[in-house]
Backbone as a ProteinNet text record, in pm:
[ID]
protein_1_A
[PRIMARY]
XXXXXXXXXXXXXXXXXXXXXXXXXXXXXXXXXXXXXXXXXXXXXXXXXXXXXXXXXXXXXXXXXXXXXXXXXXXXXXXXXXXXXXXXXXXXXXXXXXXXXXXXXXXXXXXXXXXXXXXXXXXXXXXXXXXXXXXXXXXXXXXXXXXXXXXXXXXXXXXXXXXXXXXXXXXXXXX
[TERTIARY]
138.7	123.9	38.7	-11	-178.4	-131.9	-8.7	10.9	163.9	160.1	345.2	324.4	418.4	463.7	337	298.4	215.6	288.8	177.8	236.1	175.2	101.5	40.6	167.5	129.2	194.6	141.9	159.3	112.3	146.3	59.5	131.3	119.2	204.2	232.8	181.7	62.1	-40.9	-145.7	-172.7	-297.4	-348.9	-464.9	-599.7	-581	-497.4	-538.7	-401.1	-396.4	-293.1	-351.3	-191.7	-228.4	-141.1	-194.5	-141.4	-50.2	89.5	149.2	112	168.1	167.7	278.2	213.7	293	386.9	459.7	506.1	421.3	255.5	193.4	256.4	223.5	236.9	197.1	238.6	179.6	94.6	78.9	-106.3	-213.4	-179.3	-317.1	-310.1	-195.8	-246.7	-312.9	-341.3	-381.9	-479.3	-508.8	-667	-733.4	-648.8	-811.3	-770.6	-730.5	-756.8	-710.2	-775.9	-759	-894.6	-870.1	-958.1	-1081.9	-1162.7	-1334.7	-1345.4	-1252	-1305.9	-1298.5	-1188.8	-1223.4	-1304.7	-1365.6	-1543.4	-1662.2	-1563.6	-1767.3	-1708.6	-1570.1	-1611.2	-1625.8	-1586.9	-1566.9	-1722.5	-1745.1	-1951.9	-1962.1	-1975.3	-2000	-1971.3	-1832.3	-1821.1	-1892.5	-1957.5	-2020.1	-2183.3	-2186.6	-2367.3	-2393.5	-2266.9	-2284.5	-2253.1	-2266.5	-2208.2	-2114.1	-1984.4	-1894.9	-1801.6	-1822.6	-1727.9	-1815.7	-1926.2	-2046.3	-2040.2	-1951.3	-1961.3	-1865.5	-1786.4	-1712.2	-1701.3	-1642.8	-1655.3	-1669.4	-1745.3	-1749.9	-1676.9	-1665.2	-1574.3	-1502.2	-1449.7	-1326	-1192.3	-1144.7	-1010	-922.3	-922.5	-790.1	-897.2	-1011.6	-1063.4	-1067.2	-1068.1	-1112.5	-979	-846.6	-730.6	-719.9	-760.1	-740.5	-847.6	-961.9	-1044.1	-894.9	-1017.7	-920.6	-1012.5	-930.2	-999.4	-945.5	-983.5	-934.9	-857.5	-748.7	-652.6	-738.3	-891.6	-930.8	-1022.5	-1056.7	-1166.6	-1050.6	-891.9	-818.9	-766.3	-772.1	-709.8	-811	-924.9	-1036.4	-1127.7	-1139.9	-1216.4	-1203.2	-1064.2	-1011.4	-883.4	-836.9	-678.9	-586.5	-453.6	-376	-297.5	-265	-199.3	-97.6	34.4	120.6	112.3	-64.3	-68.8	-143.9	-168.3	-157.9	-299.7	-385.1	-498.3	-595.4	-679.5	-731.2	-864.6	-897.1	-1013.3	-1106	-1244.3	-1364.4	-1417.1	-1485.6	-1552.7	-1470	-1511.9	-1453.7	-1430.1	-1532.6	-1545	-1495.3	-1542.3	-1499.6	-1356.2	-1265.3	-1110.6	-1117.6	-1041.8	-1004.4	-860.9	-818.2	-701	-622.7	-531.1	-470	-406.3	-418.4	-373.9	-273.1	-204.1	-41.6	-43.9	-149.7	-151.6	-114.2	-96.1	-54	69.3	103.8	210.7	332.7	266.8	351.4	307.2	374.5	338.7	271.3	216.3	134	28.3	36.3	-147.4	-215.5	-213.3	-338.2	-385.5	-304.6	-343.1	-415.2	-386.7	-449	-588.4	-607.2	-757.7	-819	-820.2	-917.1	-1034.4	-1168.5	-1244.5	-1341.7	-1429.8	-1547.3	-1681.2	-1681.2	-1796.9	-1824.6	-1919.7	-1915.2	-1882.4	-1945.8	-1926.1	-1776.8	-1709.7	-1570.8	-1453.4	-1453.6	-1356.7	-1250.1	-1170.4	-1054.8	-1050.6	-1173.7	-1157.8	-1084.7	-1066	-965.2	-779.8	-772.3	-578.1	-568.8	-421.2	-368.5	-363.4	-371.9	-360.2	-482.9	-592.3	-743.4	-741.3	-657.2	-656	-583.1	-463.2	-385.7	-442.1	-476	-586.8	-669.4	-756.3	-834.8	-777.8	-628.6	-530.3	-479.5	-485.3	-428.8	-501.1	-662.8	-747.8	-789.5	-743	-775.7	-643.7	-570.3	-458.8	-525.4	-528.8	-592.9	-691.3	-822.3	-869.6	-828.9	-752.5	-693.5	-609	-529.7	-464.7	-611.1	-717.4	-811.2	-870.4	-897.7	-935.1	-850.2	-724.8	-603.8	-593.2	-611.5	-681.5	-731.3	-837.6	-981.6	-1003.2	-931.4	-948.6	-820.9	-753.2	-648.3	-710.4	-753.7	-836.4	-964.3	-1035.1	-1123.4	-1031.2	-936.9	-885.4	-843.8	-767.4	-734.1	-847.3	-974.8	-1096	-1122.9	-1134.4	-1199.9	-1096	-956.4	-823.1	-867.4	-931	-882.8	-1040.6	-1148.2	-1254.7	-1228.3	-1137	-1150.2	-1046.3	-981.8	-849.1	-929.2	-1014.7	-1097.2	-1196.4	-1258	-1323.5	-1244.3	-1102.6	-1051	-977.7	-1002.5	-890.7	-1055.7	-1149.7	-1260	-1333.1	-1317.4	-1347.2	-1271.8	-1090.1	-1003.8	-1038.5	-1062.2	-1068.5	-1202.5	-1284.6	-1434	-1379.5	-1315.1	-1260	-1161.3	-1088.5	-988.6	-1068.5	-1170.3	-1244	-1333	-1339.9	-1458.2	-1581.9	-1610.1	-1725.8	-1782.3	-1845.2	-1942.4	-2023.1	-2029.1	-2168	-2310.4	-2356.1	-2491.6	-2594.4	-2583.7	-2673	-2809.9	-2882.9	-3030	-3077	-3152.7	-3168.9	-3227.4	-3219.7	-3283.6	-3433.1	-3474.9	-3682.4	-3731.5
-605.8	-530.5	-405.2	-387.4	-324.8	-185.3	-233.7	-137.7	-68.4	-47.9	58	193	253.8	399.5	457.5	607	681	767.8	823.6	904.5	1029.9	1079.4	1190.7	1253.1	1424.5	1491.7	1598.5	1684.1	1782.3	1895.2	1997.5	2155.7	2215.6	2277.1	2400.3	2511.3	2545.4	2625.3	2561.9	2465.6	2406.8	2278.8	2294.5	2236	2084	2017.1	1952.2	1897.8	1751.7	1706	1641.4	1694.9	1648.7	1513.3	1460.7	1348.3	1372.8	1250.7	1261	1106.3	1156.8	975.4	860	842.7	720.5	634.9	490.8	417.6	267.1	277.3	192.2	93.9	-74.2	-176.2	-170.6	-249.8	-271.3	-293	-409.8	-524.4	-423.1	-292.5	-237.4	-145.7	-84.9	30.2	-95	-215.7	-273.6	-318.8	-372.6	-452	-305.6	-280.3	-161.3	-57.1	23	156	150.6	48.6	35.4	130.8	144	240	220.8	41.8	-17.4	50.6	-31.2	-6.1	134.9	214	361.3	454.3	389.8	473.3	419.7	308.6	274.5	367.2	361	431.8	569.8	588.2	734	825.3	731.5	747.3	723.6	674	662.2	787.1	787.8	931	1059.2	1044.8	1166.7	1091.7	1040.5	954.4	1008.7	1019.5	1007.3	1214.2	1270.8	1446.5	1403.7	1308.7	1372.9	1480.7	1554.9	1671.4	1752.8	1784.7	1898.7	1872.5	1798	1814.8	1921.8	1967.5	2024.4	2206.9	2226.7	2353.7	2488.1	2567.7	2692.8	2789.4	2930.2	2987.6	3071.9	3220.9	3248.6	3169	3183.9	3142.6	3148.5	3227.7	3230.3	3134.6	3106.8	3027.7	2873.5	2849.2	2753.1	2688	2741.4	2646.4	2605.6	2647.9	2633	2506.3	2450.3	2342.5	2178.4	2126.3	2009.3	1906.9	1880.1	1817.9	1700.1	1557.2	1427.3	1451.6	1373.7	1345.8	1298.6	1257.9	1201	1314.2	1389.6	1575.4	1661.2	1669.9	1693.9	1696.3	1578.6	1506.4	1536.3	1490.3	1474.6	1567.9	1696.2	1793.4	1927.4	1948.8	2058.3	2031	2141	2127.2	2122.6	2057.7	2023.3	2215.9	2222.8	2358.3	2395.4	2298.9	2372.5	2390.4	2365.9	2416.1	2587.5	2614.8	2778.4	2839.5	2733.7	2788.7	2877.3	3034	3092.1	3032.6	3053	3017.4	3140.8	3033.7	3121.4	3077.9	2917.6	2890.6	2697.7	2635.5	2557.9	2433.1	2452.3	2370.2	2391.6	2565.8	2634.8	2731.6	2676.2	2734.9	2830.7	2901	2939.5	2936.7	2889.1	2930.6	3067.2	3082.4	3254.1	3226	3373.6	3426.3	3369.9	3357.4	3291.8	3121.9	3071.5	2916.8	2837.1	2757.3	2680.6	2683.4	2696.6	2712.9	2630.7	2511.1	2360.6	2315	2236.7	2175.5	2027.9	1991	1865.3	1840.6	1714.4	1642.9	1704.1	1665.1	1687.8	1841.3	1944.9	2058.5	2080.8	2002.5	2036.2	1918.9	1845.9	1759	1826.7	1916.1	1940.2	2029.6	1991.9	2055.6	2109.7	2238.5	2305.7	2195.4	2154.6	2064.8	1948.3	1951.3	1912.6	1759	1714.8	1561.2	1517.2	1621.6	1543.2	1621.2	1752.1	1789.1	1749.2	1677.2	1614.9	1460.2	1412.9	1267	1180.2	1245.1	1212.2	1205.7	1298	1328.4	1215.3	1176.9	1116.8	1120.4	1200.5	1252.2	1145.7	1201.8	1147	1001.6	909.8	771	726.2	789.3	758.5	777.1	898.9	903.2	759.7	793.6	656	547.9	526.1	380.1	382.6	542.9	550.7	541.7	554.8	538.7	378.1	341.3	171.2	87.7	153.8	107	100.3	226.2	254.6	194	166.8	59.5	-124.5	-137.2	-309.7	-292.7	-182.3	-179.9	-160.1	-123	-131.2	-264.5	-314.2	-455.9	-544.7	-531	-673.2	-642.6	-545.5	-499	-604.4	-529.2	-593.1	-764.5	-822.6	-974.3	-1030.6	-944.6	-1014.2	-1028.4	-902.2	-957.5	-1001.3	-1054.7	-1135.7	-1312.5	-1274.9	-1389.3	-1492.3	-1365.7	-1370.5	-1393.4	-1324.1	-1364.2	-1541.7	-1557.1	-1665.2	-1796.5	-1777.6	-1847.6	-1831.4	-1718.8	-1749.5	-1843	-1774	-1850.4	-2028.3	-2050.6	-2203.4	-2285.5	-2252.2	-2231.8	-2254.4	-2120.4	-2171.3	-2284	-2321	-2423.1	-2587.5	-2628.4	-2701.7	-2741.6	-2620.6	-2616.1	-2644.6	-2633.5	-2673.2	-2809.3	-2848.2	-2981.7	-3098.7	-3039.9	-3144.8	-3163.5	-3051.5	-3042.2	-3139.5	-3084.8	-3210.6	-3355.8	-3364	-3573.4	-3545.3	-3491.1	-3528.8	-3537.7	-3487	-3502.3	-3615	-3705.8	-3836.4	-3811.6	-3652.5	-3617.6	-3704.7	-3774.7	-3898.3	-3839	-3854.4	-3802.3	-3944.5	-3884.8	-3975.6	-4035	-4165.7	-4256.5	-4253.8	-4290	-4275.3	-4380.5	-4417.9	-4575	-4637.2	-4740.7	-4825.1	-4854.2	-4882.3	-4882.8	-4988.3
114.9	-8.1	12.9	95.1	96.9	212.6	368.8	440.1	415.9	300.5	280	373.9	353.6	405.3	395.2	488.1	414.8	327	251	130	153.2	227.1	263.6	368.7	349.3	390.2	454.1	513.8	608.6	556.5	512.5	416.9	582.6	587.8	692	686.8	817.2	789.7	749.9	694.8	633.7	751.2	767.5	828.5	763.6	637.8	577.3	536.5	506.2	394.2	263.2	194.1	43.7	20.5	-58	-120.2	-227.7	-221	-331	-407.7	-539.6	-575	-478.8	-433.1	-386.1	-432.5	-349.6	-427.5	-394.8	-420.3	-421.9	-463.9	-453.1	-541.7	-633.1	-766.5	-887.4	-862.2	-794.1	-772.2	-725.9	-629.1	-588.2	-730	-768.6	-882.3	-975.3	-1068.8	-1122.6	-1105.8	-961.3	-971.5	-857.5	-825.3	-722.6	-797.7	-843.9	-881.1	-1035.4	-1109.8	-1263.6	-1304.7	-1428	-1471.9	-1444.5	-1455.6	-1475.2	-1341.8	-1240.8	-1102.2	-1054.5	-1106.7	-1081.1	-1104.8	-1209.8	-1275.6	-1184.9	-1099	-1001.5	-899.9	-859.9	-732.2	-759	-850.9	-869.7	-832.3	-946.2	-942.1	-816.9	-729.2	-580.5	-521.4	-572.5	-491	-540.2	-697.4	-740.3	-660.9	-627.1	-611.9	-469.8	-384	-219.6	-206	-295.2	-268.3	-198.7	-205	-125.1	-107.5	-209.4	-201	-172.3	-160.2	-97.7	63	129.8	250.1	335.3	178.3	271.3	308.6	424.1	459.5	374.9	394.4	303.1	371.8	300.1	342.3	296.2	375.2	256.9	260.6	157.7	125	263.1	332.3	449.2	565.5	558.8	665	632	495.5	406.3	487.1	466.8	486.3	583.3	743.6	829.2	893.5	797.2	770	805.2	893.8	902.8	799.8	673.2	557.1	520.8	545.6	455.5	410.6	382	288.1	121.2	146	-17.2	-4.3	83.3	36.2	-38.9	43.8	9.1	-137.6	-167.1	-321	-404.3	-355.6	-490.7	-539.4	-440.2	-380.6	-425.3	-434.4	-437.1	-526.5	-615.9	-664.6	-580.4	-626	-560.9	-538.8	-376.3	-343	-468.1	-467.5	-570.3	-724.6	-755.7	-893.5	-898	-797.9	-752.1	-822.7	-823.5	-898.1	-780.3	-765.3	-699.4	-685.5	-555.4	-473.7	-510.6	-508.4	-509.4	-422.5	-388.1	-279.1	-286.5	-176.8	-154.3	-311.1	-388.2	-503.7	-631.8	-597.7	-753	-701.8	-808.7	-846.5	-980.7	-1037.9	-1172.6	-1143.6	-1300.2	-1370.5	-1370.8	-1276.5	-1312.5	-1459.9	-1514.1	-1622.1	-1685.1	-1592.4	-1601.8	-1595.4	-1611.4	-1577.1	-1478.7	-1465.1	-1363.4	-1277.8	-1201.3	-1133.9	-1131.2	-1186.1	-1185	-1310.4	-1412.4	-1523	-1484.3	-1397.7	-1372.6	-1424	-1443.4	-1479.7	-1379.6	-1251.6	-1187.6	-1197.8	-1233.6	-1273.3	-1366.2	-1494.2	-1580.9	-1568.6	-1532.6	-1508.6	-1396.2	-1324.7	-1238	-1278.7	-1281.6	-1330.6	-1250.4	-1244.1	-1166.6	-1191.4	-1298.7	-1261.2	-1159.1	-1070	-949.9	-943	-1101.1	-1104.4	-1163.4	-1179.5	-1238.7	-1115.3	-1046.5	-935.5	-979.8	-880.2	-948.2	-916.9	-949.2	-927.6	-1017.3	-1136.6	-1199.2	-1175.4	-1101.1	-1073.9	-981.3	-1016.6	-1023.3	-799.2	-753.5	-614.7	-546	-652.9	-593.4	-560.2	-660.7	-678.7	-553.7	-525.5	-427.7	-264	-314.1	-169.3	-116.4	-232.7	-220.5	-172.4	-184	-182.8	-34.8	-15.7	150.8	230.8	186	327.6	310.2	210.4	196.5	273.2	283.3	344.2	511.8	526.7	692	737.1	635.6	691.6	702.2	630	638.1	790.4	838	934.5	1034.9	1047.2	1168.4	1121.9	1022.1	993.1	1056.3	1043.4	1112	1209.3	1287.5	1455.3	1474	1464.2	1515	1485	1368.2	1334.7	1447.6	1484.4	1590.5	1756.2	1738.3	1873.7	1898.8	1760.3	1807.4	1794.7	1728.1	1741.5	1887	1956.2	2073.3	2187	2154.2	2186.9	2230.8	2045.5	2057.1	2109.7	2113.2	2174.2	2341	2403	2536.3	2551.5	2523.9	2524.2	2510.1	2418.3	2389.3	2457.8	2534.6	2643.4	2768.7	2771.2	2943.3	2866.5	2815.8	2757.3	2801.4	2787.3	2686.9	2878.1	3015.9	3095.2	3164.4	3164.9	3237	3181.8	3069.4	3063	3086.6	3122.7	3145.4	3315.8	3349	3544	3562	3485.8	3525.6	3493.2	3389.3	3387.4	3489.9	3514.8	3655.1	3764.2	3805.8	3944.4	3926.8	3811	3815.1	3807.2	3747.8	3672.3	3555.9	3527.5	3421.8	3378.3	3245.5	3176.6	3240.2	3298.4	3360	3257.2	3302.2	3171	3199.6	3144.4	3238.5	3227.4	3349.3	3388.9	3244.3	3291.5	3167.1	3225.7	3090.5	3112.8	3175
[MASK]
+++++++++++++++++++++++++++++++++++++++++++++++++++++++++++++++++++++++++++++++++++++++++++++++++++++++++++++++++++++++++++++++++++++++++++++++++++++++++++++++++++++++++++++++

């Protein structure tokens, strides 16, 4: 349920990919990225500056930034709503509005504590690097598995060889 397709994509020319909505499972859009639990992490993510980590810059250097897929999503507006750069945090609205009629266009805000942790992009992000870690989690639990299998293997192939050679656990004399 947890490792589907990725949903991230690579813009051409850009340092960075953006996220689309995915075709998550029901079960993760419901119990991990439901609204309660999206206001703790969210706050986490306003608690930890994670969007102040990222590169400054002008606009033609800014893109060429190799940026998260969730600095990406949550950080910055999404590229095809065509909103102009000032510095990596702060966007404005051209004249002409949005380029695309999307939510995540219209929820992205300059205040540092809301960005776009709200769009719909940000959530998914979040879902794709949770994906990436369960795939280094079922790694790593496979080969300690394999670990603790060969460990108990030479264990199981050295205590059968000591009873085949007439090795005795030694009693100790009597008093």
């Amino acid at each position: 349920m947890v490792t589907n397709k990725n949903v991230s994509r690579v813009l051409s020319g850009r340092g960075y990919k953006e996220i689309k909505s995915g075709d998550y499972s029901n079960w993760l859009k419901k119990y991990v990225v439901n609204e309660e639990n999206w206001e703790e992490i969210k706050s986490c993510l306003v608690d930890t500056k994670f969007c102040q980590r990222l590169p400054t810059g002008k606009a033609a250097n800014f893109y060429k930034y190799n940026l998260s897929a969730a600095q990406s999503s949550c950080c910055k507006p999404p590229t095809y709503c065509g909103l102009e750069f000032h510095n990596a945090t702060y966007w404005t609205m051209p004249k002409t509005g949005a380029a695309v009629a999307d939510n995540d266009c219209k929820v992205w805000s300059n205040v540092r504590s809301e960005l776009c942790f709200n769009c719909q992009s940000c959530k998914t992000a979040f879902l794709d690097n949770i994906k990436k870690e369960w795939k280094i989690l079922s790694l790593v639990n496979f080969g300690l598995f394999l670990l603790v299998l060969f460990v108990y293997c030479v264990g199981c192939c050295a205590f059968r060889n000591n009873r085949s050679k007439g090795y005795q656990r030694h009693k100790p004399y009597p008093a």
